[in-house]
Amino acid sequence: MQLKHIRFRIPLVFALLPLFGALVEAQNPRADPLVAIEGLGLVQGSIGYSAWTARPFNQFFNIKYAVAPIGPLRFLAPVRVSPWPGVMNASTPGRPCPQLGRLADVSLVEDCLSLSVFTHNTTDSRPVMVFIHGGGFSEGGASDYGPEYLLEKDIVLVVIQYRLGPLGFLSTGTANIPGNAGMLDMIMALEWVSQNIRFFGGDSSQVTVFGESAGGAAISALLYSPLVRETLFSRAIIQSGSIFSPWATCRSPKEGAIDIARRVGCDRPAESMEDCLRSVPAVSLMQAYNDHRIAQFNITSYADVAGACIVIGEASPFMPKHPKTFARNAISHVELIAGTTSQEGLLFWEAVYRYGLSYDPANMKTSWELFQLVETINDRFGSMSHDGSSTWYQLFNSYLTTEIDRANFTELLPALVDICGNLAIKAPVMQDVVRFAYANTDKVYLYSFDYSGTPSMYNFSASQDFQYPYPNSVFHAEDLFYLFPLGQRLNQQDTEMAKLMVELWTSFATRGVPTAPELTHSWDPVTHFNGPYLKINSQCENRNNYFNEFTASIDKARNDRSAATPRCVLSTSVLIVLTVFIKTIIA
């Protein structure tokens, strides 16, 4: 008899808790918000304010969606979190998942599978935007991406965390360490949003996922995975990343896992090797991965680096086959924005310059040396053709014959940047765009971000041995400066750009069509394999041929070589953000 009473009272309590939380908020809207998540428990948040109008919003940090993936759970699919007693404190940002770049402020605690929610009204039903951070699948965290810009609008923002590096992506090709654990974390976080975002004022039928770099590649992968329910999200924004990027997927995951295991003293037969890897301290595993990626990239290419990339096939069910084999009728029905920054290749050329060459290319004197350099770039990006056809095409599509004859490194540099950017980002993103535009007529939008503002990552190296002397360059990830407050200061023109970006992204999340009062014309959807697209700048333009973006650096340099003077060293805040990308680009 007593058991029956207990079974009745527990669901009754959860049914009344949302009402209690709403009453508290109504009586004192500036009090720390309290939300009851049915079937899980109470979370206590705090109050934040938007950047431009000081609009108050509720913020809930570090809400756990899965249990700590430690011990026997390391490397495996996440396990859903159980109900918790009392009130979970979600008032301050939590720690990111283990990563080498943050040894100073975290002790590499693996209990990191959490998400943060930002909302104006917990009783409303507003469009939801879920952000997946980048960082080469090996760095980053939810606390890096604040809501102060996007929460100027009537949306609910969710920022998720997932396992990074070998903890999230190592694969031995067996059921014990199958790979793609980080991708399964993302799916579980999205399932959590689908089930629980209503308690935070979000509409689970209007979910837009968006992400940049590795986050963009992750969203690209989610669009093709058979494990992702079609109702998890209906819109997506891919920024500077794709599953077609050579750094996003693993060509030799098992061989890489063996190399990483050897570096941590786990070089032994398969089963005992896996047991050993589950017991290795996270910091040792991360360091071994870092050493592996630098060494492997120097020897072969991005595609042969393992431990922080998506595994195709093998023992993981996430991606049984590569999306390049998918037929049109297998493409998800989603509304999509996808695009790139103008000088994507600066980041990737820097990786080639530092890790992929055994000599200083600035000392080249002949066209033959240029040919060899372009061949090496193709090799490092896994696109080498033994007949040299790709190299010859890139040379004569990028350079004037007089430029090749002069073989002046500074003059040749912009094309090297373009070649790297096309191989790493631009061509792969176009693979997604063409496939989805073909299957989803009038629902796919393409852009190139070409605004070079005050918080530019232009002079991205703190040392003096690597410089890019051309102004108005727009680095990989610079579009994020105008969606999130990443510690930088915006001048008036920068702020106007941020307001434009926020308007475009949130209007798409709300209505499926990106619009903004600042646009003098509509942003037209993709109708053919190369456009149209929106060139986002102080004055936005609708352009028809995105292939012109494949020579963006060359065109800028030729138009304004006289302005080729190095800029100031980056501010500390920009360098911190940049470190997330510089250290992980060859992952």
Coordinates of C-alpha atoms in Angstrom, one line a residue:
M1 CA 0.0 0.0 0.0
Q2 CA 2.8 2.4 0.9
L3 CA 4.6 1.6 -2.4
K4 CA 1.6 2.7 -4.4
H5 CA 1.6 6.0 -2.6
I6 CA 5.2 6.6 -3.4
R7 CA 4.7 5.8 -7.1
F8 CA 1.9 8.3 -7.2
R9 CA 3.7 11.1 -5.3
I10 CA 6.9 11.2 -7.4
P11 CA 5.2 12.1 -10.8
L12 CA 2.9 14.5 -8.9
V13 CA 5.9 16.4 -7.6
F14 CA 7.5 16.7 -11.0
A15 CA 4.1 17.8 -12.4
L16 CA 3.9 20.7 -9.8
L17 CA 7.6 21.8 -10.0
P18 CA 7.3 23.7 -13.3
L19 CA 4.4 25.6 -11.9
F20 CA 6.4 26.4 -8.7
G21 CA 9.3 27.7 -10.8
A22 CA 7.0 29.8 -13.0
L23 CA 5.5 31.4 -9.9
V24 CA 8.9 32.3 -8.5
E25 CA 10.0 33.9 -11.7
A26 CA 6.7 35.8 -12.0
Q27 CA 7.0 37.2 -8.5
N28 CA 10.7 38.2 -9.0
P29 CA 11.9 38.1 -12.6
R30 CA 15.4 39.2 -11.6
A31 CA 15.8 36.4 -9.1
D32 CA 18.0 33.4 -10.0
P33 CA 15.8 31.3 -12.2
L34 CA 14.7 27.8 -11.1
V35 CA 13.6 25.2 -13.7
A36 CA 12.2 21.8 -13.0
I37 CA 13.1 19.2 -15.8
E38 CA 10.5 16.5 -15.7
G39 CA 12.0 13.2 -14.9
L40 CA 15.4 14.7 -14.0
G41 CA 15.2 17.4 -11.3
L42 CA 15.7 21.0 -10.5
V43 CA 18.3 23.3 -11.9
Q44 CA 19.2 26.7 -10.5
G45 CA 20.5 29.3 -13.0
S46 CA 21.5 32.9 -12.9
I47 CA 20.7 36.2 -14.8
G48 CA 22.7 37.5 -17.8
Y49 CA 22.3 40.5 -19.9
S50 CA 22.5 41.0 -23.7
A51 CA 25.3 43.0 -25.2
W52 CA 23.6 46.0 -26.9
T53 CA 20.3 46.6 -25.0
A54 CA 21.1 45.0 -21.6
R55 CA 18.1 42.7 -22.1
P56 CA 18.0 40.3 -19.2
F57 CA 17.9 36.5 -19.8
N58 CA 18.1 33.3 -17.8
Q59 CA 21.3 31.3 -18.1
F60 CA 21.8 27.7 -17.1
F61 CA 25.4 26.4 -17.3
N62 CA 26.8 22.9 -17.3
I63 CA 23.6 20.9 -17.1
K64 CA 24.6 17.2 -17.3
Y65 CA 23.0 15.2 -20.1
A66 CA 25.2 12.0 -19.6
V67 CA 27.1 10.3 -16.8
A68 CA 30.8 10.6 -16.5
P69 CA 32.4 8.5 -19.3
I70 CA 35.1 7.0 -17.1
G71 CA 36.5 3.6 -16.3
P72 CA 34.7 0.9 -18.4
L73 CA 32.6 3.7 -20.1
R74 CA 35.7 5.4 -21.6
F75 CA 35.6 5.4 -25.4
L76 CA 32.0 4.0 -25.4
A77 CA 28.6 5.5 -26.3
P78 CA 27.4 8.0 -23.7
V79 CA 25.0 6.8 -21.0
R80 CA 22.0 9.0 -20.2
V81 CA 22.1 10.9 -16.9
S82 CA 19.8 9.7 -14.1
P83 CA 17.5 12.0 -12.0
W84 CA 19.4 13.9 -9.3
P85 CA 18.4 14.8 -5.8
G86 CA 18.0 18.4 -4.6
V87 CA 18.9 21.3 -6.9
M88 CA 21.6 21.3 -9.5
N89 CA 23.7 24.5 -9.4
A90 CA 23.8 25.7 -13.0
S91 CA 24.6 29.3 -12.2
T92 CA 28.3 29.4 -13.4
P93 CA 30.2 28.0 -16.3
G94 CA 31.6 24.5 -16.0
R95 CA 34.9 23.0 -17.1
P96 CA 35.5 21.9 -20.6
C97 CA 36.3 18.4 -21.6
P98 CA 39.9 17.3 -21.2
Q99 CA 42.3 19.0 -23.6
L100 CA 46.0 19.9 -23.7
G101 CA 45.4 23.6 -24.2
R102 CA 43.8 24.1 -20.8
L103 CA 46.1 22.3 -18.4
A104 CA 46.4 25.4 -16.3
D105 CA 42.7 25.7 -15.3
V106 CA 41.4 22.1 -15.4
S107 CA 42.6 18.9 -14.0
L108 CA 41.4 16.9 -17.0
V109 CA 38.2 15.7 -15.3
E110 CA 36.3 13.5 -17.8
D111 CA 32.9 14.3 -16.2
C112 CA 32.2 16.9 -18.9
L113 CA 29.2 15.8 -20.9
S114 CA 27.0 18.9 -20.3
L115 CA 25.2 21.7 -22.1
S116 CA 24.3 25.3 -21.3
V117 CA 20.9 26.9 -22.0
F118 CA 20.1 30.6 -22.4
T119 CA 16.5 31.8 -22.6
H120 CA 14.4 34.9 -22.0
N121 CA 11.3 33.1 -20.8
T122 CA 11.1 29.6 -19.5
T123 CA 7.3 29.4 -20.1
D124 CA 7.4 30.5 -23.8
S125 CA 7.9 28.4 -26.9
R126 CA 10.6 29.9 -29.0
P127 CA 13.0 28.7 -31.8
V128 CA 16.0 26.9 -30.5
M129 CA 19.6 27.3 -31.8
V130 CA 22.1 24.6 -30.8
F131 CA 25.8 25.4 -31.2
I132 CA 28.5 22.8 -31.7
H133 CA 32.0 24.3 -31.1
G134 CA 35.0 23.8 -33.2
G135 CA 38.7 23.2 -32.3
G136 CA 39.8 20.3 -34.5
F137 CA 37.7 17.8 -32.5
S138 CA 40.3 18.2 -29.7
E139 CA 39.8 21.6 -28.1
G140 CA 37.1 24.0 -27.1
G141 CA 34.2 24.2 -24.6
A142 CA 30.8 25.7 -24.1
S143 CA 32.0 28.5 -21.9
D144 CA 34.0 30.0 -24.8
Y145 CA 30.7 30.9 -26.6
G146 CA 28.6 33.4 -24.6
P147 CA 25.0 34.2 -25.5
E148 CA 25.2 38.0 -25.2
Y149 CA 24.8 38.7 -29.0
L150 CA 22.3 36.1 -30.0
L151 CA 20.1 36.6 -27.0
E152 CA 19.3 40.1 -28.3
K153 CA 16.7 38.1 -30.3
D154 CA 13.8 35.9 -29.3
I155 CA 15.5 32.5 -29.5
V156 CA 16.7 29.9 -27.0
L157 CA 20.5 29.2 -27.3
V158 CA 22.0 25.8 -26.3
V159 CA 25.8 25.2 -26.4
I160 CA 26.9 21.6 -26.0
Q161 CA 30.1 19.9 -24.9
Y162 CA 31.4 16.6 -26.2
R163 CA 34.4 14.4 -25.7
L164 CA 37.5 15.6 -27.5
G165 CA 40.6 14.1 -29.0
P166 CA 41.3 10.4 -28.4
L167 CA 38.7 10.3 -25.5
G168 CA 36.0 11.1 -28.1
F169 CA 37.4 9.7 -31.4
L170 CA 40.1 7.1 -30.9
S171 CA 39.2 3.8 -32.7
T172 CA 40.8 0.4 -32.6
G173 CA 38.1 -0.9 -35.0
T174 CA 36.5 -3.1 -32.3
A175 CA 33.4 -2.8 -30.1
N176 CA 35.5 -1.9 -27.1
I177 CA 36.9 1.3 -28.7
P178 CA 34.8 1.8 -31.9
G179 CA 35.4 5.5 -32.4
N180 CA 32.9 8.4 -32.9
A181 CA 32.1 8.6 -29.2
G182 CA 32.1 12.4 -29.5
M183 CA 29.6 12.3 -32.3
L184 CA 27.3 10.0 -30.2
D185 CA 27.7 12.6 -27.4
M186 CA 26.3 15.2 -29.8
I187 CA 23.4 13.0 -30.7
M188 CA 22.5 12.4 -27.1
A189 CA 22.7 16.2 -26.4
L190 CA 20.3 16.8 -29.2
E191 CA 18.0 14.1 -27.9
W192 CA 18.1 15.9 -24.5
V193 CA 17.2 19.2 -26.3
S194 CA 14.3 17.5 -28.1
Q195 CA 12.9 16.1 -24.9
N196 CA 13.6 18.9 -22.4
I197 CA 14.0 22.2 -24.1
R198 CA 10.3 22.9 -23.5
F199 CA 11.0 23.4 -19.8
F200 CA 13.3 26.3 -20.8
G201 CA 10.8 28.0 -23.2
G202 CA 12.1 26.3 -26.4
D203 CA 10.1 24.8 -29.2
S204 CA 11.5 21.3 -30.0
S205 CA 9.9 21.4 -33.4
Q206 CA 12.0 24.4 -34.4
V207 CA 15.6 23.4 -33.7
T208 CA 18.6 24.8 -35.8
V209 CA 22.0 23.2 -35.3
F210 CA 25.0 25.4 -36.2
G211 CA 28.7 25.1 -35.8
E212 CA 32.1 26.2 -37.1
S213 CA 35.2 24.4 -38.3
A214 CA 35.1 21.0 -36.6
G215 CA 31.7 22.0 -35.4
G216 CA 30.6 22.6 -39.0
A217 CA 32.1 19.2 -40.0
A218 CA 30.2 17.6 -37.2
I219 CA 26.9 19.0 -38.4
S220 CA 27.7 18.0 -41.9
A221 CA 28.3 14.4 -40.6
L222 CA 25.1 14.5 -38.5
L223 CA 23.1 15.3 -41.7
Y224 CA 24.2 12.0 -43.2
S225 CA 24.2 9.7 -40.2
P226 CA 21.6 7.0 -40.0
L227 CA 21.6 7.4 -36.2
V228 CA 20.1 10.9 -36.3
R229 CA 16.3 11.1 -36.1
E230 CA 15.0 13.5 -38.8
T231 CA 12.9 15.3 -36.1
L232 CA 15.9 16.2 -34.0
F233 CA 16.4 19.4 -36.0
S234 CA 14.9 20.9 -39.2
R235 CA 17.5 23.5 -40.0
A236 CA 21.3 23.6 -40.0
I237 CA 24.1 26.2 -40.5
I238 CA 27.5 24.8 -41.5
Q239 CA 30.4 27.3 -41.1
S240 CA 33.8 26.5 -42.6
G241 CA 33.7 22.7 -42.1
S242 CA 32.5 19.5 -43.8
I243 CA 32.7 15.8 -43.5
F244 CA 34.3 16.0 -47.0
S245 CA 37.2 18.0 -45.5
P246 CA 40.4 15.8 -45.5
W247 CA 41.0 16.5 -41.8
A248 CA 37.5 15.5 -40.7
T249 CA 37.6 11.8 -41.3
C250 CA 40.2 9.1 -40.5
R251 CA 41.8 7.1 -43.3
S252 CA 43.8 4.8 -41.0
P253 CA 42.1 4.9 -37.6
K254 CA 43.4 1.5 -36.3
E255 CA 47.0 2.2 -37.3
G256 CA 46.8 5.6 -35.7
A257 CA 45.4 4.1 -32.5
I258 CA 48.3 1.6 -32.4
D259 CA 50.8 4.5 -32.7
I260 CA 49.1 6.5 -29.9
A261 CA 49.0 3.3 -27.7
R262 CA 52.7 2.8 -28.3
R263 CA 53.4 6.4 -27.1
V264 CA 51.6 5.8 -23.8
G265 CA 53.1 2.4 -23.1
C266 CA 50.1 0.3 -24.2
D267 CA 51.9 -1.4 -27.2
R268 CA 50.6 -4.9 -26.7
P269 CA 48.0 -7.4 -28.1
A270 CA 44.6 -6.0 -29.0
E271 CA 42.5 -6.8 -25.9
S272 CA 45.1 -5.9 -23.3
M273 CA 46.0 -2.8 -25.3
E274 CA 42.4 -1.6 -25.0
D275 CA 42.3 -2.3 -21.3
C276 CA 45.5 -0.3 -20.9
L277 CA 44.1 2.6 -22.9
R278 CA 41.1 2.7 -20.6
S279 CA 43.4 3.2 -17.6
V280 CA 45.9 5.7 -19.0
P281 CA 45.6 9.2 -17.5
A282 CA 43.8 11.6 -19.8
V283 CA 46.7 14.0 -19.9
S284 CA 49.0 11.2 -21.2
L285 CA 46.5 10.2 -23.8
M286 CA 46.1 13.8 -25.0
Q287 CA 49.9 14.3 -25.2
A288 CA 50.4 11.1 -27.1
Y289 CA 47.7 12.2 -29.6
N290 CA 49.4 15.5 -30.0
D291 CA 52.8 13.9 -30.7
H292 CA 51.2 11.5 -33.1
R293 CA 49.4 14.2 -35.2
I294 CA 52.5 16.3 -35.6
A295 CA 54.7 13.4 -36.6
Q296 CA 52.1 11.8 -38.9
F297 CA 51.3 15.1 -40.7
N298 CA 55.0 15.6 -41.3
I299 CA 55.3 12.2 -42.9
T300 CA 52.1 11.9 -44.9
S301 CA 48.8 13.9 -44.7
Y302 CA 45.8 15.1 -42.7
A303 CA 43.9 11.9 -43.7
D304 CA 46.4 9.7 -41.9
V305 CA 46.2 11.5 -38.5
A306 CA 44.0 9.5 -36.2
G307 CA 42.5 10.1 -32.7
A308 CA 40.4 13.2 -33.4
C309 CA 38.5 12.5 -36.6
I310 CA 35.3 10.8 -37.7
V311 CA 35.5 7.0 -38.4
I312 CA 33.8 5.7 -41.4
G313 CA 32.5 2.1 -41.2
E314 CA 34.4 -0.2 -38.9
A315 CA 32.7 -1.0 -35.6
S316 CA 30.9 2.3 -35.1
P317 CA 27.4 2.5 -36.4
F318 CA 27.5 6.3 -36.7
M319 CA 28.7 6.5 -40.3
P320 CA 28.5 3.0 -42.1
K321 CA 29.7 4.5 -45.4
H322 CA 31.1 7.8 -46.6
P323 CA 28.5 10.3 -47.8
K324 CA 30.2 10.6 -51.2
T325 CA 28.3 7.3 -52.0
F326 CA 24.9 8.6 -51.0
A327 CA 22.2 8.9 -53.6
R328 CA 20.0 12.0 -53.9
N329 CA 17.0 10.3 -52.1
A330 CA 19.2 9.6 -49.1
I331 CA 19.9 13.3 -48.4
S332 CA 18.0 14.7 -45.4
H333 CA 15.2 17.2 -45.9
V334 CA 16.6 20.2 -44.1
E335 CA 16.9 24.0 -44.6
L336 CA 20.6 24.8 -44.8
I337 CA 23.0 27.7 -44.7
A338 CA 26.6 26.9 -45.5
G339 CA 29.7 29.0 -46.2
T340 CA 33.3 30.0 -45.6
T341 CA 35.5 32.9 -44.8
S342 CA 37.5 34.6 -47.5
Q343 CA 41.0 33.5 -46.5
E344 CA 40.3 30.1 -45.0
G345 CA 43.7 28.9 -46.2
L346 CA 45.8 31.0 -43.9
L347 CA 45.2 28.6 -41.0
F348 CA 46.0 25.6 -43.1
W349 CA 49.0 27.1 -44.9
E350 CA 50.4 27.9 -41.5
A351 CA 50.1 24.1 -40.6
V352 CA 51.9 23.1 -43.8
Y353 CA 54.6 25.8 -43.2
R354 CA 55.3 24.7 -39.7
Y355 CA 54.8 20.9 -39.7
G356 CA 54.6 19.7 -43.3
L357 CA 57.9 20.9 -44.8
S358 CA 61.5 20.1 -44.1
Y359 CA 62.7 23.5 -45.5
D360 CA 61.8 27.1 -45.6
P361 CA 59.8 27.9 -48.7
A362 CA 60.6 31.6 -48.4
N363 CA 64.0 30.6 -49.9
M364 CA 62.7 29.3 -53.1
K365 CA 64.3 30.6 -56.3
T366 CA 62.9 28.7 -59.2
S367 CA 59.6 27.6 -60.7
W368 CA 60.6 24.0 -60.2
E369 CA 60.7 24.6 -56.5
L370 CA 57.2 26.1 -56.7
F371 CA 56.0 23.0 -58.5
Q372 CA 57.4 20.8 -55.7
L373 CA 55.8 22.9 -53.0
V374 CA 52.4 22.7 -54.6
E375 CA 52.8 19.0 -55.0
T376 CA 53.7 18.7 -51.3
I377 CA 50.6 20.7 -50.4
N378 CA 48.4 18.3 -52.4
D379 CA 50.1 15.4 -50.7
R380 CA 49.5 16.8 -47.2
F381 CA 45.8 17.2 -47.9
G382 CA 45.5 13.7 -49.3
S383 CA 44.7 14.8 -52.8
M384 CA 47.9 13.8 -54.6
S385 CA 47.6 12.7 -58.2
H386 CA 50.6 10.7 -59.5
D387 CA 50.3 12.2 -63.0
G388 CA 50.6 15.7 -61.5
S389 CA 47.4 16.9 -63.1
S390 CA 46.0 18.5 -59.9
T391 CA 49.3 20.3 -59.3
W392 CA 49.6 21.6 -62.9
Y393 CA 46.0 22.8 -62.8
Q394 CA 46.4 24.7 -59.6
L395 CA 49.6 26.3 -60.9
F396 CA 48.2 27.6 -64.1
N397 CA 44.8 28.5 -62.6
S398 CA 46.4 30.5 -59.8
Y399 CA 49.5 32.2 -61.3
L400 CA 50.5 34.3 -64.2
T401 CA 53.4 32.8 -66.1
T402 CA 55.4 35.9 -65.2
E403 CA 54.8 35.2 -61.5
I404 CA 55.9 31.6 -61.9
D405 CA 59.1 32.7 -63.7
R406 CA 59.9 35.3 -61.0
A407 CA 59.3 32.7 -58.2
N408 CA 59.1 35.4 -55.6
F409 CA 57.8 33.8 -52.5
T410 CA 55.8 36.9 -51.2
E411 CA 54.2 37.3 -54.6
L412 CA 53.4 33.6 -54.7
L413 CA 52.0 33.3 -51.2
P414 CA 48.4 34.3 -51.7
A415 CA 47.8 31.5 -54.2
L416 CA 49.4 29.0 -51.7
V417 CA 46.8 30.2 -49.2
D418 CA 44.0 29.8 -51.7
I419 CA 45.1 26.3 -52.6
C420 CA 45.2 25.2 -49.0
G421 CA 41.9 26.8 -48.2
N422 CA 40.2 25.2 -51.2
L423 CA 41.5 21.8 -50.3
A424 CA 40.7 22.0 -46.6
I425 CA 37.4 24.0 -46.5
K426 CA 35.9 25.6 -49.6
A427 CA 35.7 22.6 -52.0
P428 CA 34.4 20.3 -49.2
V429 CA 31.7 22.8 -48.2
M430 CA 30.6 23.0 -51.8
Q431 CA 30.2 19.3 -51.8
D432 CA 27.6 19.6 -49.0
V433 CA 25.9 22.6 -50.7
V434 CA 25.5 21.0 -54.1
R435 CA 24.2 17.7 -52.6
F436 CA 21.6 19.4 -50.4
A437 CA 20.6 22.1 -52.9
Y438 CA 19.9 19.3 -55.4
A439 CA 17.7 17.5 -52.9
N440 CA 16.1 20.5 -51.2
T441 CA 15.2 23.0 -53.9
D442 CA 15.2 26.7 -52.7
K443 CA 16.1 25.7 -49.2
V444 CA 19.9 26.0 -49.3
Y445 CA 21.8 29.3 -48.8
L446 CA 25.5 29.9 -49.5
Y447 CA 27.8 32.7 -48.3
S448 CA 31.3 33.9 -48.2
F449 CA 32.3 36.0 -45.2
D450 CA 34.6 38.8 -46.3
Y451 CA 34.4 41.4 -43.5
S452 CA 37.8 42.3 -42.0
G453 CA 37.2 44.1 -38.8
T454 CA 39.0 45.3 -35.7
P455 CA 39.1 41.8 -34.0
S456 CA 40.8 40.3 -37.0
M457 CA 43.0 37.2 -36.7
Y458 CA 45.1 38.5 -39.6
N459 CA 48.5 38.5 -38.0
F460 CA 47.8 35.2 -36.3
S461 CA 51.4 34.2 -35.4
A462 CA 52.9 35.6 -32.2
S463 CA 56.4 34.9 -33.5
Q464 CA 58.1 36.7 -36.3
D465 CA 59.0 33.7 -38.5
F466 CA 55.7 33.6 -40.2
Q467 CA 53.9 36.7 -41.7
Y468 CA 51.2 37.3 -44.2
P469 CA 51.8 40.8 -45.6
Y470 CA 48.4 41.4 -47.3
P471 CA 45.7 43.5 -45.6
N472 CA 42.0 42.9 -45.4
S473 CA 42.3 39.2 -45.0
V474 CA 39.5 37.3 -43.3
F475 CA 40.9 34.3 -41.4
H476 CA 39.3 31.0 -40.6
A477 CA 36.7 31.5 -37.8
E478 CA 36.5 35.3 -38.0
D479 CA 32.8 35.1 -38.5
L480 CA 32.5 33.8 -34.9
F481 CA 33.6 37.3 -33.7
Y482 CA 30.2 38.6 -34.8
L483 CA 28.0 35.9 -33.3
F484 CA 29.7 35.5 -29.9
P485 CA 31.6 37.9 -27.6
L486 CA 35.0 36.1 -27.7
G487 CA 36.8 38.7 -25.5
Q488 CA 37.4 41.2 -28.3
R489 CA 36.2 44.8 -28.5
L490 CA 34.1 45.9 -31.4
N491 CA 34.0 49.4 -32.8
Q492 CA 30.8 50.9 -34.2
Q493 CA 31.3 49.3 -37.7
D494 CA 32.1 45.9 -36.2
T495 CA 29.0 46.1 -34.0
E496 CA 26.9 46.8 -37.1
M497 CA 28.4 43.7 -38.7
A498 CA 27.6 41.7 -35.5
K499 CA 24.0 42.9 -35.6
L500 CA 23.7 41.9 -39.2
M501 CA 25.1 38.4 -38.6
V502 CA 22.8 37.9 -35.6
E503 CA 19.8 39.0 -37.6
L504 CA 20.7 36.7 -40.5
W505 CA 21.4 33.6 -38.4
T506 CA 18.4 34.1 -36.0
S507 CA 15.9 34.9 -38.8
F508 CA 16.9 31.7 -40.5
A509 CA 16.4 29.8 -37.3
T510 CA 13.0 31.4 -36.9
R511 CA 11.6 31.3 -40.5
G512 CA 14.0 29.3 -42.6
V513 CA 14.9 32.3 -44.7
P514 CA 17.9 34.5 -43.7
T515 CA 16.9 38.2 -43.8
A516 CA 18.0 41.5 -42.3
P517 CA 16.8 45.1 -42.6
E518 CA 20.4 46.0 -43.6
L519 CA 20.2 43.9 -46.8
T520 CA 19.2 46.0 -49.8
H521 CA 18.1 42.8 -51.6
S522 CA 17.1 39.3 -50.6
W523 CA 19.6 36.5 -50.1
D524 CA 18.8 34.1 -52.9
P525 CA 19.0 30.4 -52.4
V526 CA 21.3 28.2 -54.4
T527 CA 19.9 27.2 -57.8
H528 CA 22.9 25.8 -59.6
F529 CA 26.2 24.1 -58.7
N530 CA 28.1 27.4 -58.2
G531 CA 25.6 29.8 -56.7
P532 CA 24.2 32.3 -56.2
Y533 CA 25.7 33.2 -52.9
L534 CA 25.8 36.2 -50.5
K535 CA 29.2 38.0 -50.0
I536 CA 28.9 39.3 -46.5
N537 CA 30.8 42.5 -46.0
S538 CA 30.1 46.1 -45.0
Q539 CA 28.0 46.2 -48.1
C540 CA 26.6 42.7 -48.8
E541 CA 26.4 41.6 -52.4
N542 CA 24.5 38.8 -54.1
R543 CA 26.9 37.1 -56.5
N544 CA 26.4 34.3 -59.0
N545 CA 29.6 32.3 -59.2
Y546 CA 31.1 31.0 -55.9
F547 CA 34.1 29.6 -57.8
N548 CA 35.5 33.2 -57.8
E549 CA 36.0 32.6 -54.0
F550 CA 38.6 30.0 -54.9
T551 CA 41.0 32.8 -55.9
A552 CA 39.9 35.3 -53.2
S553 CA 43.4 35.8 -51.8
I554 CA 45.0 36.1 -55.2
D555 CA 42.5 38.7 -56.3
K556 CA 43.0 40.8 -53.1
A557 CA 46.8 40.7 -53.4
R558 CA 46.8 41.7 -57.0
N559 CA 44.4 44.5 -56.4
D560 CA 46.3 46.1 -53.6
R561 CA 49.9 44.9 -53.3
S562 CA 51.0 48.4 -52.3
A563 CA 49.1 48.0 -49.0
A564 CA 51.2 44.9 -48.0
T565 CA 52.4 46.0 -44.6
P566 CA 52.2 43.7 -41.5
R567 CA 49.7 44.6 -38.9
C568 CA 50.1 44.7 -35.2
V569 CA 50.5 41.6 -33.1
L570 CA 47.2 40.3 -31.9
S571 CA 45.6 41.1 -28.6
T572 CA 45.9 38.5 -25.9
S573 CA 42.1 37.7 -26.1
V574 CA 42.4 37.0 -29.8
L575 CA 45.4 34.8 -29.4
I576 CA 43.6 32.8 -26.8
V577 CA 40.7 32.1 -29.1
L578 CA 43.1 31.5 -32.0
T579 CA 45.1 28.9 -30.0
V580 CA 42.0 26.6 -30.1
F581 CA 42.5 26.4 -33.9
I582 CA 46.2 26.7 -34.4
K583 CA 47.0 23.8 -32.2
T584 CA 44.3 21.5 -33.7
I585 CA 44.4 22.2 -37.4
I586 CA 46.2 19.0 -38.2
A587 CA 43.9 16.8 -36.1

